[in-house]
mmCIF file of C-alpha atoms and ligand atoms in Angstrom:
data_model
loop_
_atom_site.group_PDB
_atom_site.id
_atom_site.type_symbol
_atom_site.label_atom_id
_atom_site.label_comp_id
_atom_site.label_asym_id
_atom_site.label_seq_id
_atom_site.Cartn_x
_atom_site.Cartn_y
_atom_site.Cartn_z
ATOM 1 C CA MET T 1 274.123 83.174 195.505
ATOM 2 C CA ALA T 2 271.761 85.869 196.383
ATOM 3 C CA ALA T 3 268.911 83.113 196.632
ATOM 4 C CA LYS T 4 271.049 80.894 198.809
ATOM 5 C CA GLU T 5 271.964 83.726 201.305
ATOM 6 C CA ASP T 6 268.167 84.737 201.337
ATOM 7 C CA LEU T 7 267.395 81.074 202.209
ATOM 8 C CA ALA T 8 269.982 81.111 205.075
ATOM 9 C CA GLU T 9 268.513 84.303 206.384
ATOM 10 C CA ARG T 10 265.017 82.971 206.119
ATOM 11 C CA ALA T 11 265.900 79.650 207.737
ATOM 12 C CA CYS T 12 267.691 81.736 210.785
ATOM 13 C CA LYS T 13 264.508 83.794 211.288
ATOM 14 C CA LEU T 14 262.241 80.627 211.075
ATOM 15 C CA PHE T 15 264.102 78.669 213.555
ATOM 16 C CA ALA T 16 264.311 81.729 215.914
ATOM 17 C CA GLY T 17 260.608 82.127 216.056
ATOM 18 C CA PRO T 18 257.964 79.637 217.324
ATOM 19 C CA ILE T 19 258.825 75.938 217.749
ATOM 20 C CA ASP T 20 256.520 73.666 219.929
ATOM 21 C CA PHE T 21 255.997 70.122 220.704
ATOM 22 C CA LEU T 22 252.907 68.964 218.990
ATOM 23 C CA LYS T 23 252.289 65.244 220.023
ATOM 24 C CA SER T 24 253.751 61.783 220.227
ATOM 25 C CA ALA T 25 252.245 59.273 217.863
ATOM 26 C CA PRO T 26 252.714 55.567 218.644
ATOM 27 C CA GLY T 27 250.978 54.301 215.563
ATOM 28 C CA LEU T 28 249.769 55.561 212.136
ATOM 29 C CA GLN T 29 246.317 56.438 213.243
ATOM 30 C CA PHE T 30 247.814 59.057 215.622
ATOM 31 C CA LEU T 31 249.703 61.079 212.938
ATOM 32 C CA PRO T 32 248.749 64.439 212.520
ATOM 33 C CA ASP T 33 246.884 65.680 209.195
ATOM 34 C CA PRO T 34 249.532 65.549 206.345
ATOM 35 C CA THR T 35 249.088 69.382 205.574
ATOM 36 C CA VAL T 36 252.651 70.386 206.292
ATOM 37 C CA PRO T 37 255.948 69.364 204.932
ATOM 38 C CA GLU T 38 257.908 67.174 207.317
ATOM 39 C CA ILE T 39 261.694 66.274 207.961
ATOM 40 C CA ALA T 40 262.153 63.244 209.918
ATOM 41 C CA PHE T 41 265.286 62.426 212.251
ATOM 42 C CA ALA T 42 266.631 59.089 212.642
ATOM 43 C CA GLY T 43 269.807 57.650 214.285
ATOM 44 C CA ARG T 44 271.007 55.191 216.744
ATOM 45 C CA SER T 45 270.264 55.765 220.335
ATOM 46 C CA ASN T 46 272.668 58.131 222.077
ATOM 47 C CA VAL T 47 273.623 59.465 218.733
ATOM 48 C CA GLY T 48 272.774 62.874 219.920
ATOM 49 C CA LYS T 49 269.387 63.288 218.277
ATOM 50 C CA SER T 50 267.610 65.228 220.998
ATOM 51 C CA SER T 51 270.600 67.477 221.587
ATOM 52 C CA LEU T 52 270.555 68.343 217.871
ATOM 53 C CA LEU T 53 266.760 69.067 217.700
ATOM 54 C CA ASN T 54 267.367 71.303 220.683
ATOM 55 C CA ALA T 55 270.206 73.020 218.929
ATOM 56 C CA LEU T 56 268.329 73.568 215.706
ATOM 57 C CA ALA T 57 265.634 75.021 217.784
ATOM 58 C CA ASN T 58 267.987 76.721 220.098
ATOM 59 C CA ARG T 59 266.085 75.450 223.113
ATOM 60 C CA LYS T 60 267.527 73.410 226.090
ATOM 61 C CA THR T 61 264.443 71.128 226.558
ATOM 62 C CA LEU T 62 262.376 71.130 223.380
ATOM 63 C CA ALA T 63 263.346 67.445 222.989
ATOM 64 C CA ARG T 64 264.079 65.147 226.052
ATOM 65 C CA THR T 65 267.735 64.104 226.002
ATOM 66 C CA SER T 66 269.073 60.709 227.048
ATOM 67 C CA ASN T 67 265.812 58.820 226.754
ATOM 68 C CA THR T 68 266.237 55.127 228.157
ATOM 69 C CA PRO T 69 267.624 53.703 224.997
ATOM 70 C CA GLY T 70 265.068 51.778 223.038
ATOM 71 C CA ARG T 71 262.156 52.660 225.329
ATOM 72 C CA THR T 72 260.229 55.341 223.116
ATOM 73 C CA GLN T 73 258.460 53.578 220.197
ATOM 74 C CA GLU T 74 256.609 56.812 219.267
ATOM 75 C CA LEU T 75 257.116 59.547 216.575
ATOM 76 C CA ASN T 76 257.310 62.939 218.374
ATOM 77 C CA PHE T 77 256.138 65.911 216.152
ATOM 78 C CA PHE T 78 257.464 69.644 216.627
ATOM 79 C CA GLU T 79 255.929 72.467 214.700
ATOM 80 C CA ILE T 80 257.827 75.399 213.339
ATOM 81 C CA GLY T 81 256.617 78.731 212.409
ATOM 82 C CA LYS T 82 253.748 80.800 212.702
ATOM 83 C CA PRO T 83 251.933 80.331 210.428
ATOM 84 C CA LEU T 84 252.935 76.793 210.639
ATOM 85 C CA GLN T 85 255.472 76.109 207.944
ATOM 86 C CA ILE T 86 257.346 72.847 208.778
ATOM 87 C CA ARG T 87 257.026 69.689 210.984
ATOM 88 C CA LEU T 88 260.124 68.074 212.496
ATOM 89 C CA VAL T 89 259.563 64.489 213.350
ATOM 90 C CA ASP T 90 261.731 62.670 216.073
ATOM 91 C CA MET T 91 261.868 59.020 215.043
ATOM 92 C CA PRO T 92 262.690 56.495 217.793
ATOM 93 C CA GLY T 93 266.368 55.857 218.386
ATOM 94 C CA TYR T 94 267.364 52.254 217.057
ATOM 95 C CA GLY T 95 270.350 49.811 217.534
ATOM 96 C CA PHE T 96 270.121 49.431 221.066
ATOM 97 C CA ALA T 97 271.837 46.225 221.971
ATOM 98 C CA GLU T 98 269.535 44.738 224.544
ATOM 99 C CA ALA T 99 266.247 45.607 222.818
ATOM 100 C CA PRO T 100 263.820 42.905 222.899
ATOM 101 C CA LYS T 101 263.052 41.384 219.363
ATOM 102 C CA ASP T 102 259.424 42.344 219.437
ATOM 103 C CA MET T 103 260.354 45.835 220.108
ATOM 104 C CA VAL T 104 262.702 45.852 217.197
ATOM 105 C CA LYS T 105 259.885 44.553 215.110
ATOM 106 C CA ARG T 106 257.379 47.129 216.268
ATOM 107 C CA TRP T 107 259.852 49.683 215.497
ATOM 108 C CA ARG T 108 260.411 48.402 211.943
ATOM 109 C CA PHE T 109 256.795 48.410 211.253
ATOM 110 C CA LEU T 110 256.058 51.943 212.609
ATOM 111 C CA ILE T 111 259.007 53.461 210.745
ATOM 112 C CA ASN T 112 258.202 51.536 207.436
ATOM 113 C CA ASP T 113 254.775 52.328 207.502
ATOM 114 C CA TYR T 114 255.390 56.087 208.101
ATOM 115 C CA LEU T 115 258.264 56.341 205.610
ATOM 116 C CA ARG T 116 256.271 54.533 202.916
ATOM 117 C CA GLY T 117 252.931 56.356 203.309
ATOM 118 C CA ARG T 118 253.836 59.780 204.242
ATOM 119 C CA GLN T 119 253.627 62.218 200.966
ATOM 120 C CA VAL T 120 254.438 65.320 203.142
ATOM 121 C CA LEU T 121 257.791 63.817 204.308
ATOM 122 C CA LYS T 122 260.168 65.867 202.346
ATOM 123 C CA ARG T 123 263.550 64.525 203.622
ATOM 124 C CA ALA T 124 265.053 62.395 206.412
ATOM 125 C CA LEU T 125 268.073 63.226 208.469
ATOM 126 C CA VAL T 126 270.228 60.177 209.394
ATOM 127 C CA LEU T 127 272.439 61.042 212.189
ATOM 128 C CA VAL T 128 275.776 59.301 212.690
ATOM 129 C CA ASP T 129 278.190 59.699 215.443
ATOM 130 C CA SER T 130 281.379 61.310 214.332
ATOM 131 C CA ARG T 131 283.465 59.172 216.310
ATOM 132 C CA HIS T 132 281.946 55.813 215.090
ATOM 133 C CA GLY T 133 280.967 56.610 211.442
ATOM 134 C CA LEU T 134 278.113 54.245 209.854
ATOM 135 C CA LYS T 135 277.027 51.002 211.568
ATOM 136 C CA PRO T 136 275.557 48.045 209.990
ATOM 137 C CA VAL T 137 272.235 49.094 211.578
ATOM 138 C CA ASP T 138 272.666 52.558 210.117
ATOM 139 C CA HIS T 139 273.029 50.675 206.651
ATOM 140 C CA GLU T 140 269.786 48.940 207.453
ATOM 141 C CA VAL T 141 267.824 52.197 208.038
ATOM 142 C CA MET T 142 269.425 53.574 205.051
ATOM 143 C CA ASP T 143 268.087 50.642 202.987
ATOM 144 C CA MET T 144 264.580 51.290 204.418
ATOM 145 C CA LEU T 145 264.794 54.847 203.201
ATOM 146 C CA ASP T 146 266.166 53.646 199.849
ATOM 147 C CA ALA T 147 263.225 51.285 199.339
ATOM 148 C CA ALA T 148 260.691 53.846 200.447
ATOM 149 C CA ALA T 149 262.267 56.566 198.002
ATOM 150 C CA VAL T 150 262.664 59.158 200.905
ATOM 151 C CA SER T 151 265.901 61.233 200.175
ATOM 152 C CA TYR T 152 268.004 61.852 203.173
ATOM 153 C CA HIS T 153 271.073 63.552 204.203
ATOM 154 C CA LEU T 154 273.689 61.962 206.497
ATOM 155 C CA VAL T 155 274.317 64.219 209.457
ATOM 156 C CA MET T 156 277.592 63.686 211.556
ATOM 157 C CA THR T 157 276.955 64.521 215.085
ATOM 158 C CA LYS T 158 279.414 65.259 218.122
ATOM 159 C CA ALA T 159 282.105 66.689 215.895
ATOM 160 C CA ASP T 160 283.610 68.501 218.769
ATOM 161 C CA LYS T 161 284.467 65.013 220.233
ATOM 162 C CA VAL T 162 287.138 63.966 217.488
ATOM 163 C CA LYS T 163 290.167 65.585 215.929
ATOM 164 C CA ALA T 164 289.903 67.188 212.773
ATOM 165 C CA THR T 165 292.085 64.640 211.010
ATOM 166 C CA GLU T 166 290.143 61.798 212.291
ATOM 167 C CA LEU T 167 286.940 63.446 211.303
ATOM 168 C CA ALA T 168 288.111 63.884 207.925
ATOM 169 C CA THR T 169 289.008 60.111 207.561
ATOM 170 C CA ILE T 170 285.637 59.286 209.006
ATOM 171 C CA LEU T 171 283.979 61.649 206.609
ATOM 172 C CA ALA T 172 285.635 60.264 203.551
ATOM 173 C CA LYS T 173 284.721 56.763 204.529
ATOM 174 C CA THR T 174 281.244 57.946 204.836
ATOM 175 C CA VAL T 175 280.982 59.714 201.740
ATOM 176 C CA VAL T 176 281.979 56.366 200.058
ATOM 177 C CA GLU T 177 279.466 54.354 201.671
ATOM 178 C CA ALA T 178 276.777 56.762 201.276
ATOM 179 C CA ALA T 179 277.337 56.790 197.456
ATOM 180 C CA LYS T 180 276.089 53.231 197.380
ATOM 181 C CA HIS T 181 272.817 54.239 198.783
ATOM 182 C CA PRO T 182 270.503 55.485 195.869
ATOM 183 C CA ALA T 183 268.489 57.729 198.270
ATOM 184 C CA ALA T 184 271.362 59.368 200.124
ATOM 185 C CA HIS T 185 272.060 62.783 199.093
ATOM 186 C CA PRO T 186 275.620 63.544 198.544
ATOM 187 C CA ASP T 187 275.889 66.611 200.912
ATOM 188 C CA ILE T 188 276.724 65.374 204.307
ATOM 189 C CA PHE T 189 276.690 67.821 207.323
ATOM 190 C CA THR T 190 278.945 67.852 210.120
ATOM 191 C CA THR T 191 277.465 69.338 213.299
ATOM 192 C CA SER T 192 278.080 69.961 216.907
ATOM 193 C CA SER T 193 275.249 70.456 219.326
ATOM 194 C CA GLU T 194 277.881 71.516 221.826
ATOM 195 C CA THR T 195 279.759 74.259 219.705
ATOM 196 C CA GLY T 196 276.912 74.927 217.281
ATOM 197 C CA SER T 197 279.047 74.113 214.319
ATOM 198 C CA GLY T 198 277.198 73.249 211.271
ATOM 199 C CA ILE T 199 273.684 74.005 212.762
ATOM 200 C CA ALA T 200 272.948 77.089 210.778
ATOM 201 C CA GLU T 201 273.787 75.121 207.840
ATOM 202 C CA LEU T 202 271.529 72.122 208.596
ATOM 203 C CA ARG T 203 268.581 74.717 209.472
ATOM 204 C CA THR T 204 269.103 76.080 205.827
ATOM 205 C CA ALA T 205 269.207 72.558 204.273
ATOM 206 C CA ILE T 206 265.924 71.878 206.270
ATOM 207 C CA LEU T 207 264.014 74.829 204.895
ATOM 208 C CA GLU T 208 265.656 74.126 201.286
ATOM 209 C CA ALA T 209 264.101 70.560 201.351
ATOM 210 C CA THR T 210 260.585 71.835 202.358
ATOM 211 C CA GLU T 211 260.463 74.433 199.525
HETATM 212 P P1 LIG U 301 269.767 60.723 221.739
HETATM 213 O O1 LIG U 301 269.722 59.600 222.402
HETATM 214 O O2 LIG U 301 270.002 60.387 220.222
HETATM 215 O O3 LIG U 301 268.778 61.627 221.772
HETATM 216 O O4 LIG U 301 271.023 61.451 222.219
HETATM 217 P P2 LIG U 301 271.233 62.924 223.251
HETATM 218 O O5 LIG U 301 270.899 63.916 222.496
HETATM 219 O O6 LIG U 301 270.345 62.430 224.557
HETATM 220 O O7 LIG U 301 272.827 62.788 223.522
HETATM 221 C C1 LIG U 301 273.439 61.660 224.074
HETATM 222 C C2 LIG U 301 274.688 62.270 224.821
HETATM 223 O O8 LIG U 301 275.597 62.711 223.916
HETATM 224 C C3 LIG U 301 274.154 63.064 225.913
HETATM 225 O O9 LIG U 301 275.164 62.966 226.943
HETATM 226 C C4 LIG U 301 274.703 64.326 225.205
HETATM 227 O O10 LIG U 301 274.964 65.545 226.037
HETATM 228 C C5 LIG U 301 275.993 64.178 224.256
HETATM 229 N N1 LIG U 301 275.935 64.781 223.094
HETATM 230 C C6 LIG U 301 274.905 65.001 222.253
HETATM 231 N N2 LIG U 301 275.486 65.905 221.321
HETATM 232 C C7 LIG U 301 276.742 66.301 221.623
HETATM 233 C C8 LIG U 301 277.627 67.284 221.033
HETATM 234 O O11 LIG U 301 277.477 67.646 219.886
HETATM 235 N N3 LIG U 301 278.869 67.111 221.440
HETATM 236 C C9 LIG U 301 279.142 66.510 222.630
HETATM 237 N N4 LIG U 301 280.489 66.638 223.195
HETATM 238 N N5 LIG U 301 278.290 65.680 223.302
HETATM 239 C C10 LIG U 301 277.034 65.697 222.649
#
């Protein structure tokens, strides 16, 4: 228990300290040297990924919100801590209905290459809109993570947008579906970037995954 409290406190301090954008990597040759543990963020376009990154970092504009869906095909790296302790990796959003086929293909190659070759990648967070639950395209990404043996947490976003009873129903269904994926961690986080609920818990989980 004391260790858990200590972890939460250290996570709180870490995320209150320096957090900076490092670079955008459009291909594997542009990745930073693998010297620091990484946590990757994945999710359908508009799921609230940029907002969540900003909420975690307690900044308004660290990650750009509402990117044109399907446009960015880059891995964006953010650095936390001085001395540097963790890199957060913002993966391009997916599941954009009108995305051209070759763009989807490029996305797959980039993500697969990154997931399979990155030893410093300690965990992925797969963001799921609390109103909608898991979609087929989320399962595809979860399959990719399973195949690459990258352990991941599901993170429900925009929890403030649904009633508690609805949220409980969607969450229960998500737990059942997640159990079918070998690399999915049983702990699912529920967050709101709007109210800040679940953000501290997620910071703690991020730190824990890197230690
Ligand atoms: P991204 O495309 O996944 O990066 O999604 P954004 O972070 O740009 O969010 C998409 C939209 O959802 C924006 O209009 C955000 O203001 C809104 N949004 C994101 N997170 C939340 C949240 O926790 N609560 C509410 N109510 N709206 C949110």
